[in-house]
Short mmCIF file of C-alpha atoms and ligand atoms in Angstrom, two decimals:
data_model
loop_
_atom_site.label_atom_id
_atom_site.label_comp_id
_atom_site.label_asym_id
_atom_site.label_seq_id
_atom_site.Cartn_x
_atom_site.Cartn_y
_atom_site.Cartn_z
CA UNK C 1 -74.49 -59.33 -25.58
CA UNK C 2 -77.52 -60.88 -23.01
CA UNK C 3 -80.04 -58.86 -21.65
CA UNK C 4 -80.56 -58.37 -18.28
CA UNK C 5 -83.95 -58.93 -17.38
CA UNK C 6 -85.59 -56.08 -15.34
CA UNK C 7 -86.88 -59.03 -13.05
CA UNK C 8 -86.45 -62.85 -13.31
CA UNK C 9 -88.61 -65.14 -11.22
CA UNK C 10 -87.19 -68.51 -12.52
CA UNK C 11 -83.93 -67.06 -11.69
CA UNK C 12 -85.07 -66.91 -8.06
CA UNK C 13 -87.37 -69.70 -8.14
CA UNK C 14 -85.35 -72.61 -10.09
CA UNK C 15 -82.83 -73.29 -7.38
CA UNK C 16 -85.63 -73.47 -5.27
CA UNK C 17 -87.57 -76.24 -7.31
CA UNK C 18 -87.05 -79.12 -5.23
CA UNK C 19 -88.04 -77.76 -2.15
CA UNK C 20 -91.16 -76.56 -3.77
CA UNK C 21 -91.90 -79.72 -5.78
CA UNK C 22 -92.01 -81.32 -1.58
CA UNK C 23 -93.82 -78.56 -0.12
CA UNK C 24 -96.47 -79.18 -2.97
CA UNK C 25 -96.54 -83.12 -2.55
CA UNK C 26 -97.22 -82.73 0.92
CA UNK C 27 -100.16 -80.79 0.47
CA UNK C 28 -101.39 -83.00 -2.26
CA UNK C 29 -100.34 -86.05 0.15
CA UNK C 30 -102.73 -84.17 2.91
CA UNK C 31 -105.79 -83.60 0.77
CA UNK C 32 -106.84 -80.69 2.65
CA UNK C 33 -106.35 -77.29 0.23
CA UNK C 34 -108.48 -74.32 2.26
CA UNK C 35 -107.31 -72.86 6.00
CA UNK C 36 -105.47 -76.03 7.18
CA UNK C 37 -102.33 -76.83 8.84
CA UNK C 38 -99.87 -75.21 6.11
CA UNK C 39 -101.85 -71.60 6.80
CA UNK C 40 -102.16 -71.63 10.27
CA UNK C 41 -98.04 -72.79 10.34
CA UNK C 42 -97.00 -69.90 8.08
CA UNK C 43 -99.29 -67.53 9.93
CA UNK C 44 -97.40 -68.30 12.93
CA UNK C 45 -93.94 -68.36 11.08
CA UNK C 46 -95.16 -65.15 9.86
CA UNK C 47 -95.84 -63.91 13.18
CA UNK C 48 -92.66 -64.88 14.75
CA UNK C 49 -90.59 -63.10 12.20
CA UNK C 50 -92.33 -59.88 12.20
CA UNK C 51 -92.90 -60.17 15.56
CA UNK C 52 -96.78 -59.01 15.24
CA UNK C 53 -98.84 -61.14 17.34
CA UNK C 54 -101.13 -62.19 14.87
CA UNK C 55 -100.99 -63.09 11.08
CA UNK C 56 -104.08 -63.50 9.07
CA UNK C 57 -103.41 -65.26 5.54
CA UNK C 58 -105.60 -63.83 2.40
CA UNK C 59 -105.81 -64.41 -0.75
CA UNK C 60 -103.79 -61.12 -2.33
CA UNK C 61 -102.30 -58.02 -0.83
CA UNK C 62 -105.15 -55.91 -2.57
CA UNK C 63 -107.61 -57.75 -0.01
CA UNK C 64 -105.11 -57.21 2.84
CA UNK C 65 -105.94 -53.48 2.61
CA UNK C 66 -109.41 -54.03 1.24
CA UNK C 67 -110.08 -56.21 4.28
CA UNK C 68 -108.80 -53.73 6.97
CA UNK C 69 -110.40 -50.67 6.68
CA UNK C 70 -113.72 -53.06 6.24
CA UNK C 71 -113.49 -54.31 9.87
CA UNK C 72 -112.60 -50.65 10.75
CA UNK C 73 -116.22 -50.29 9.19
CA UNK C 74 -117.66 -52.89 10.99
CA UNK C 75 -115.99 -51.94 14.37
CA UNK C 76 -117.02 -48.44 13.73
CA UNK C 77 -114.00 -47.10 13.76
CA UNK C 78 -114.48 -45.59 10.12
CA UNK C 79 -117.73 -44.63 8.33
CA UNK C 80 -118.86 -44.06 4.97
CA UNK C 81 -116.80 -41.04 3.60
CA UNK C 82 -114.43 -41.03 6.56
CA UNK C 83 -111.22 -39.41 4.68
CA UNK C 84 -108.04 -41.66 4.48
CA UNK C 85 -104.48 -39.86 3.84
CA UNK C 86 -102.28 -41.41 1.35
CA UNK C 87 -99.05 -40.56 -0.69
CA UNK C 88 -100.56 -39.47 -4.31
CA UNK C 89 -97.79 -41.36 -6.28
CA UNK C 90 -98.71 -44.85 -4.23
CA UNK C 91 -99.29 -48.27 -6.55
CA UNK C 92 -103.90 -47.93 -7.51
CA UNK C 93 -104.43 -51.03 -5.35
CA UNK C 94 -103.84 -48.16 -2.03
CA UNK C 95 -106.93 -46.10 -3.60
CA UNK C 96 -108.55 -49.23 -4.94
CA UNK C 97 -108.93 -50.48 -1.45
CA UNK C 98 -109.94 -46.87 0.29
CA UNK C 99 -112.99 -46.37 -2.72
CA UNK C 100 -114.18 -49.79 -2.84
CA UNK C 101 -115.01 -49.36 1.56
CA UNK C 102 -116.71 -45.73 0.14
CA UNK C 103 -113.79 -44.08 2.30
CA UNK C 104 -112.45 -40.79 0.80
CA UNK C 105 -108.63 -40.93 -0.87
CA UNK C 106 -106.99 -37.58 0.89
CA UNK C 107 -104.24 -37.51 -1.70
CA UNK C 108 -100.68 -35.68 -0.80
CA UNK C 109 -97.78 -35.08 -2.37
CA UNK C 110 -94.60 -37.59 -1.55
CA UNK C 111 -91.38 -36.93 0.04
CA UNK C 112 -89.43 -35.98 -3.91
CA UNK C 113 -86.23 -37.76 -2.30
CA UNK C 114 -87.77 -41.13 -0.91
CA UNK C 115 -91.34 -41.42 -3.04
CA UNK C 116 -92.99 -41.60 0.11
CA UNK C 117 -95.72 -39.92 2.62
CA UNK C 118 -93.86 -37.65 4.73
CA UNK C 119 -94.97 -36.18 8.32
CA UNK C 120 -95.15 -32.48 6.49
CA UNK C 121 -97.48 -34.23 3.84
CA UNK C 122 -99.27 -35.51 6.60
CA UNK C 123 -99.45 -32.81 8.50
CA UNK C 124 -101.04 -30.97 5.22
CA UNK C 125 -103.98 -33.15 4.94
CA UNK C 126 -104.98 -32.82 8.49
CA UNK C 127 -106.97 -29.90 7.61
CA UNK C 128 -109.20 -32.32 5.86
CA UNK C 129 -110.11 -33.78 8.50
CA UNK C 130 -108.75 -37.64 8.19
CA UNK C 131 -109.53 -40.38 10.43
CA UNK C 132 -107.16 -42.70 9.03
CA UNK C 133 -103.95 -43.03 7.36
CA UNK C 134 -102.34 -45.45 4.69
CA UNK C 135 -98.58 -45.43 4.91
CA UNK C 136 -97.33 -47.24 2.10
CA UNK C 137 -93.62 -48.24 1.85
CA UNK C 138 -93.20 -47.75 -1.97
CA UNK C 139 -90.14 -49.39 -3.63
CA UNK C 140 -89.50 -51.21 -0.24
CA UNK C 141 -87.93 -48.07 1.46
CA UNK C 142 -89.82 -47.43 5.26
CA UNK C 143 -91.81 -44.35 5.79
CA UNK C 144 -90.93 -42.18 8.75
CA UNK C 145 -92.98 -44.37 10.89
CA UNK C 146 -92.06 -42.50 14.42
CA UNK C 147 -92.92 -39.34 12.76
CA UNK C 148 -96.58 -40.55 11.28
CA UNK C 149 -96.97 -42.65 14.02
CA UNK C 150 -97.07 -39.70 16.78
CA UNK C 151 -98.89 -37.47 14.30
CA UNK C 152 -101.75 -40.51 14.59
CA UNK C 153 -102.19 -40.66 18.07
CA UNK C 154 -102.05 -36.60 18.65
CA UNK C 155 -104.71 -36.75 16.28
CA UNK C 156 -106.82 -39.84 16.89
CA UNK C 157 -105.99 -41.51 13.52
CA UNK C 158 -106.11 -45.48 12.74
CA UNK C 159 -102.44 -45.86 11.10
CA UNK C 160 -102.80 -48.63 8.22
CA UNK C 161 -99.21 -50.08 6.49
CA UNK C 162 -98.59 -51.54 3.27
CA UNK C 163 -96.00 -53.63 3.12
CA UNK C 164 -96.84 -54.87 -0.13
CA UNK C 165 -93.41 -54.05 -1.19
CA UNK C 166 -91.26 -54.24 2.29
CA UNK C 167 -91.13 -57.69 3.54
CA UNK C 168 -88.80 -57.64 5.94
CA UNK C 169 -87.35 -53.96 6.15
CA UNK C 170 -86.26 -52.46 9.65
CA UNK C 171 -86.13 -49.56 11.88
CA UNK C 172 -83.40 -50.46 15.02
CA UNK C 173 -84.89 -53.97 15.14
CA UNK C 174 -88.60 -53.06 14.46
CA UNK C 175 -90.01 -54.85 11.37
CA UNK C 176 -92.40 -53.02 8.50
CA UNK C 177 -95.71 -53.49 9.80
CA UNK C 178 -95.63 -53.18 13.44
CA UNK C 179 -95.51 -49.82 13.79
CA UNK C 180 -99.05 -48.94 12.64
CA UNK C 181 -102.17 -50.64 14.22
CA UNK C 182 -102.31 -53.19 11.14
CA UNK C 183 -100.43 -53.91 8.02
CA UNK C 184 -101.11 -55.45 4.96
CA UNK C 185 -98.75 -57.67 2.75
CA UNK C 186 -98.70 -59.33 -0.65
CA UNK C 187 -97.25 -62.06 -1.61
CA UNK C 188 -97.44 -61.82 -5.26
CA UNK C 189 -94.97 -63.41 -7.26
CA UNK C 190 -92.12 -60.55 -7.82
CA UNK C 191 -92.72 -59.37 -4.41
CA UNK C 192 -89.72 -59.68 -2.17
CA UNK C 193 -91.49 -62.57 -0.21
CA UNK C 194 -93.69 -64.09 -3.28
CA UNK C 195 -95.51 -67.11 -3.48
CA UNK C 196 -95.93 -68.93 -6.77
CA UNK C 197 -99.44 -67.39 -7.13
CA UNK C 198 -101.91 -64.59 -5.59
CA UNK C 199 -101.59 -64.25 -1.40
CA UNK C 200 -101.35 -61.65 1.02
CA UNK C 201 -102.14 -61.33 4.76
CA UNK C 202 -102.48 -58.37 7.45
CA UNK C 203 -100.23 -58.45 10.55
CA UNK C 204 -101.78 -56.84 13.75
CA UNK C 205 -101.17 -56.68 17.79
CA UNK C 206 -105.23 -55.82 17.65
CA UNK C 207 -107.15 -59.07 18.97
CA UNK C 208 -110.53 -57.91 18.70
CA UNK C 209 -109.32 -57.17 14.43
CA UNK C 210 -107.80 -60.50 13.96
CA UNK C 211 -110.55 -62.08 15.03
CA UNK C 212 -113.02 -60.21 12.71
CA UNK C 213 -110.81 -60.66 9.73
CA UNK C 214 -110.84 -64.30 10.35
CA UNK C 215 -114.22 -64.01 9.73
CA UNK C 216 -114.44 -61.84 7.40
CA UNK C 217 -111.79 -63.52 5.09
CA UNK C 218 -114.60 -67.18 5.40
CA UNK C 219 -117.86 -65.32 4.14
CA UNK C 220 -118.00 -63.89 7.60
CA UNK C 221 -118.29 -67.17 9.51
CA UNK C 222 -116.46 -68.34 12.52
CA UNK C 223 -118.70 -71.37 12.78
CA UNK C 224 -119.55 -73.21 10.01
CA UNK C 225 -123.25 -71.86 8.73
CA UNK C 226 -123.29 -69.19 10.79
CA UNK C 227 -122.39 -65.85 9.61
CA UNK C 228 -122.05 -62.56 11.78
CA UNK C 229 -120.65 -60.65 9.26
CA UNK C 230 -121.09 -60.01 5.15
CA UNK C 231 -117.72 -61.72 4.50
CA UNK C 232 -115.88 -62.81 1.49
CA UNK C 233 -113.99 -65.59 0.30
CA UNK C 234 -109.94 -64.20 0.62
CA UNK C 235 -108.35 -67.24 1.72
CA UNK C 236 -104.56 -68.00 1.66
CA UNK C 237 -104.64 -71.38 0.16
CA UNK C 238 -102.71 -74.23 1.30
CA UNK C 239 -100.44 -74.63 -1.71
CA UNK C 240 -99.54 -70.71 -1.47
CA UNK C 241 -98.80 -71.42 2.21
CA UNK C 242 -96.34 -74.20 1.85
CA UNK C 243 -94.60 -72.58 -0.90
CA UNK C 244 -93.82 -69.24 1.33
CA UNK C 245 -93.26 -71.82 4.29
CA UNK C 246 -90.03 -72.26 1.85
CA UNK C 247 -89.62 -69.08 1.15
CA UNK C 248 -89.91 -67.34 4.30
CA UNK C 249 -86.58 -68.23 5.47
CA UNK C 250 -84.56 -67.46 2.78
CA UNK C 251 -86.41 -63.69 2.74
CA UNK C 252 -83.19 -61.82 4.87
CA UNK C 253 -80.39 -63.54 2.99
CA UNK C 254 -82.27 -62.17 -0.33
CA UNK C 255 -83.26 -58.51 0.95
CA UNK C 256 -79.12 -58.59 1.30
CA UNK C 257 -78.46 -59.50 -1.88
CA UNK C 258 -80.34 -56.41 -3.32
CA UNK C 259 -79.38 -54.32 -0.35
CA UNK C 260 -75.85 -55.58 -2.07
CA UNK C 261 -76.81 -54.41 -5.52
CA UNK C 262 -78.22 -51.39 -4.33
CA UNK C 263 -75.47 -50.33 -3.07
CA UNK C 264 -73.50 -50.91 -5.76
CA UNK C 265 -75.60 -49.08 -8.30
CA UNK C 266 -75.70 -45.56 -5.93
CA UNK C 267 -71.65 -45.99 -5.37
CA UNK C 268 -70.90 -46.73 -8.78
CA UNK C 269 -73.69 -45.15 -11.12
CA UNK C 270 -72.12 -41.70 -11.94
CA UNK C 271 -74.49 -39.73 -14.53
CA UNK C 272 -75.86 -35.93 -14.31
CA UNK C 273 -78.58 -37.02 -16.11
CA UNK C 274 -79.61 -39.42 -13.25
CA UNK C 275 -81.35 -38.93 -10.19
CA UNK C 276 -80.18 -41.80 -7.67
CA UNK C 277 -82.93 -43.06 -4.91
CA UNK C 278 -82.19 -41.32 -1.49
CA UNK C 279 -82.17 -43.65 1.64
CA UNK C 280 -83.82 -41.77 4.08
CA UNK C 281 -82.78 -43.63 7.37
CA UNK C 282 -80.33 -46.71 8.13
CA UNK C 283 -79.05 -48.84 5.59
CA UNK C 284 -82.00 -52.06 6.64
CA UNK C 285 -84.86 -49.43 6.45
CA UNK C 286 -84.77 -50.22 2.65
CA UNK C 287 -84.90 -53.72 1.42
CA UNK C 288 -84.74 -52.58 -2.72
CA UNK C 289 -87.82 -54.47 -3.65
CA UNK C 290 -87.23 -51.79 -7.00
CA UNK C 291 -84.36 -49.47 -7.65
CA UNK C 292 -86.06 -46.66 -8.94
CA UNK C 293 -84.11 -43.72 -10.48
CA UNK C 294 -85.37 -40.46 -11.89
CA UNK C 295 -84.26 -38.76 -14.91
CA UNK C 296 -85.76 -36.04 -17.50
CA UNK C 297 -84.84 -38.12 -20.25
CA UNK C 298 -86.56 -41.13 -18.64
CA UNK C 299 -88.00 -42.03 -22.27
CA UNK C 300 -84.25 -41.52 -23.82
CA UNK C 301 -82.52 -43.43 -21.26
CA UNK C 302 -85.42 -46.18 -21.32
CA UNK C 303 -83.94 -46.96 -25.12
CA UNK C 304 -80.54 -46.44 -24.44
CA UNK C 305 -80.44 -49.03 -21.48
CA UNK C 306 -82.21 -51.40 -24.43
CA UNK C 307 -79.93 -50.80 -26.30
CA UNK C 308 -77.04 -51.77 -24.01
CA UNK C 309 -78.92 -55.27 -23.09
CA UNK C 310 -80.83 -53.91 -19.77
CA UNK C 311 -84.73 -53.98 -19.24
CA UNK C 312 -85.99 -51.45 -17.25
CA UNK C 313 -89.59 -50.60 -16.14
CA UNK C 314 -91.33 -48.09 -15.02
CA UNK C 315 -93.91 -48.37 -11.55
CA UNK C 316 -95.54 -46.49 -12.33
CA UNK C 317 -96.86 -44.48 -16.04
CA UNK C 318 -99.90 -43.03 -14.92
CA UNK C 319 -100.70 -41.93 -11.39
CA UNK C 320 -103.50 -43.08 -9.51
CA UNK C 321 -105.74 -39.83 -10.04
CA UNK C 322 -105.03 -39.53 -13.65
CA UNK C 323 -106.68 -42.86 -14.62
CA UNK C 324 -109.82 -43.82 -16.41
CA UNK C 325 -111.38 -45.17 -13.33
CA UNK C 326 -110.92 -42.18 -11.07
CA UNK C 327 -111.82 -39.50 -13.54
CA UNK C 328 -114.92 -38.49 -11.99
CA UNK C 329 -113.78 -39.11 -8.42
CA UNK C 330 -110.07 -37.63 -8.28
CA UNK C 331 -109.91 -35.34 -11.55
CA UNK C 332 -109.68 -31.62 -9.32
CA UNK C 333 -106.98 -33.22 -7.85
CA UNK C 334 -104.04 -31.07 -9.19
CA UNK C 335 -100.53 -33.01 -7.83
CA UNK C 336 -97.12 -31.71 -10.07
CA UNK C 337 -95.04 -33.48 -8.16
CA UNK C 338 -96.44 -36.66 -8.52
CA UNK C 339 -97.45 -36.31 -12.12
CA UNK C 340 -93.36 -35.53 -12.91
CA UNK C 341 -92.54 -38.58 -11.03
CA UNK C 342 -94.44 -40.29 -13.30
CA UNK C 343 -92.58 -38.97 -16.16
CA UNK C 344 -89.12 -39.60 -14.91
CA UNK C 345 -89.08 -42.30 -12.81
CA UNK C 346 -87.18 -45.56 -14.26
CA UNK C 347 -86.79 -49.01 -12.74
CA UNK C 348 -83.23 -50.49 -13.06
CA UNK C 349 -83.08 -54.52 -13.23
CA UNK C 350 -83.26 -55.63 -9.27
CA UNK C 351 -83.39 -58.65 -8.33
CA UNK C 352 -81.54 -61.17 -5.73
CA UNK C 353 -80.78 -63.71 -8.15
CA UNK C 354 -78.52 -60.51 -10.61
CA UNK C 355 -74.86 -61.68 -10.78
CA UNK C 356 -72.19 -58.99 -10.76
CA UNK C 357 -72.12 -59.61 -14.70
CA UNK C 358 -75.12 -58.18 -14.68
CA UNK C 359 -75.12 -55.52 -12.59
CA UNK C 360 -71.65 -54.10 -13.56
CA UNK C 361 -73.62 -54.08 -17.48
CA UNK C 362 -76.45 -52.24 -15.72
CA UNK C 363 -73.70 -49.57 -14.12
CA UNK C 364 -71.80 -49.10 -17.32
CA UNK C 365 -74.70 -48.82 -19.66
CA UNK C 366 -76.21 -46.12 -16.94
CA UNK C 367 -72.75 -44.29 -16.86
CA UNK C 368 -72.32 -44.35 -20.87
CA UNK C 369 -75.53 -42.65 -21.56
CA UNK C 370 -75.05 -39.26 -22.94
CA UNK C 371 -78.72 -37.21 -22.71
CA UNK C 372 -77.51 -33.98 -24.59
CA UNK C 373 -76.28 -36.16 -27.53
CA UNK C 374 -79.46 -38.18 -27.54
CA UNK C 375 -81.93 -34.58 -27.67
CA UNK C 376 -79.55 -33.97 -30.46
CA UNK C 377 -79.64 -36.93 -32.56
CA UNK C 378 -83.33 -37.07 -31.97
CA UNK C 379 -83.63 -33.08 -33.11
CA UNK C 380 -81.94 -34.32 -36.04
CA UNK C 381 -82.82 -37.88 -36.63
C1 LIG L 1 -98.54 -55.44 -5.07
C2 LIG L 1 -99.05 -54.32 -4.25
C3 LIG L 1 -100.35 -54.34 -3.71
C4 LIG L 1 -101.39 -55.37 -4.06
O1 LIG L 1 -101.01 -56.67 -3.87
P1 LIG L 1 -101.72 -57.86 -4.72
O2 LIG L 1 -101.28 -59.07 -3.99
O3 LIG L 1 -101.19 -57.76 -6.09
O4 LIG L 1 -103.18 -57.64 -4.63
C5 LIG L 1 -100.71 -53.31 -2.87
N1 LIG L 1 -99.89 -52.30 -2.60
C6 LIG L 1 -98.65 -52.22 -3.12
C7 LIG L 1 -97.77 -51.07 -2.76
C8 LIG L 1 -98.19 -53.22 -3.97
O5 LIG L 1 -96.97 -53.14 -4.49
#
């Protein structure tokens, strides 16, 4: 029996290899590595298929969100310990980037059936006075971005995406990140759009923020040797460029292919011991980037699925507020919810590249796992 892989990149990125073995000539051919023409052509790419009228390439998603609430800082749009709502269960980088600007994390509870912030868990945190909000579309699956959205403006609240995970999902025909008034992407490898190294970028209608994370991306220069802001160095490089410049367009035809598998796996998986993921709005709102079930034998079913030749992971163990790093910061934070979620959620194998070997494997090992057999054997054993 093979085992199916919870993710493989070669199987996406081999038949790709030609293409990418050209995109990287060219930019050896150019000799130009740092903010040339490969960036500025996949920013505009970019732009054109989100339909955002700027792109700004970085160098990972983490500074995408990192970068963004900094030029809120510098536009004075935020200050120090201006308070910054996000779902408590969203991936550390979120409250990485809030507590590295010395914003406050206003942590809430998630929607149970999609993962994500909901307008009621928004609406809960208002009393703590926020002035911004980070809407993060976990496991690829849109937030309720009408709902947040008006929430925002009723209350005066900068509306931040990540789209770390959601390349490419819709609402009608409205793409992730153009809802809010900036969103952030990765491009890390396993991402649904992933280069074949670190990137990211933000995506904004905002001219006056486009132009200051320009800057702020190249040590805070627009001009050579002259600096109006403490920058950094978070550049998209060339090579990343060219490589999503092959990428980009194959990003739809892939987000079906999981949509595809998806699909199969909530028809077709059949097991009261498993929770399937609920799809809150139309079918393109969700592009799969991870198919995440929830079980109370999540640790049972882990080994079982081994057993039967399936990886499976788990995004994520430990929640954001229950790590080493935060224990000063976040530790009176008391979330059940999203501490159970951490126990029982379980990523099946998702990927664009499974065949329907694999995926009917992943559906019958799901369906043949027996949880009150296993407590019993493991009473016993
Ligand atoms: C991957 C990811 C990030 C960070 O992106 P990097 O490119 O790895 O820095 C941020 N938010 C979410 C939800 C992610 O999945």
């Amino acid at each position: 029996m093979k085992t199916v892989p919870a993710f493989d990149l070669s199987a996406v990125d081999a038949p790709l290899a030609d293409d990418l073995a050209k995109a990287a000539r060219t930019v050896i051919d150019s000799g130009w590595y740092v903010l040339g023409h490969q960036v500025e052509a996949f920013e505009s790419e970019f732009s054109r298929y989100t339909g955002a009228a700027h792109t700004i390439g970085l160098a990972s998603g983490l500074d995408a969100l990192v970068l963004t609430l900094r030029a809120w800082k510098a536009q004075g749009r935020l200050k120090d310990g201006d308070g910054v709502v996000v779902a408590a269960n969203a991936y550390i980088a979120c409250i990485l980037a809030i507590t590295e600007n010395r914003l406050r994390p206003i942590l809430v509870e998630p929607d149970p059936l999609t993962f994500n912030l909901s307008e009621a868990g928004l609406r809960s945190a208002l009393a703590q006075k926020p002035k911004a909000v980070m809407a993060v579309h976990l496991y690829g699956q849109l937030c309720p971005m009408p709902e947040l959205l008006a929430v925002c403006e009723d209350e005066g609240l900068l509306l931040l995406e990540d789209c770390a995970q959601a390349h490419g999902a819709l609402l009608g025909s409205q793409q992730a990140g153009t809802f809010g008034h900036a969103a952030g992407f990765s491009f890390y490898p396993t991402k649904n759009l992933g280069a074949l190294g670190d990137g990211g970028a933000v995506i904004t209608t905002d001219d006056d923020l486009a132009k200051l994370l320009r800057s702020l991306r190249n040590y805070g220069s627009e001009r050579k040797y002259v600096n109006t802001h403490q920058g950094i160095n978070s550049r998209l490089d060339e090579m990343q460029a060219a490589f999503l410049r092959v990428k980009l367009p194959l990003l739809d035809e892939q987000n079906a292919a999981r949509r595809h598998i998806a699909t199969r796996y909530l028809n077709e998986i059949r097991n009261p011991a498993i929770v399937l993921p609920t799809l809150r709005a139309e079918e393109k709102s969700h592009v799969w980037h991870l198919f995440v079930i929830r079980s109370e034998a999540r640790n049972h079913l882990a080994l079982h699925l081994q057993e039967c030749g399936v990886q499976t992971a788990i995004h994520y163990p430990v929640p954001p507020h229950r790590q080493e790093c935060y224990h000063e910061d976040l530790k009176g934070h008391v979330l059940p919810l999203t501490e159970a979620l951490h126990d029982e959620v379980l990523s099946l194998p998702m990927s664009p590249a499974l065949t329907d070997a694999q995926v009917e494997q992943v559906i019958a090992a799901a369906n043949a796992f027996d949880a009150a057999t296993l407590t019993q054997q493991v009473a016993h054993g």
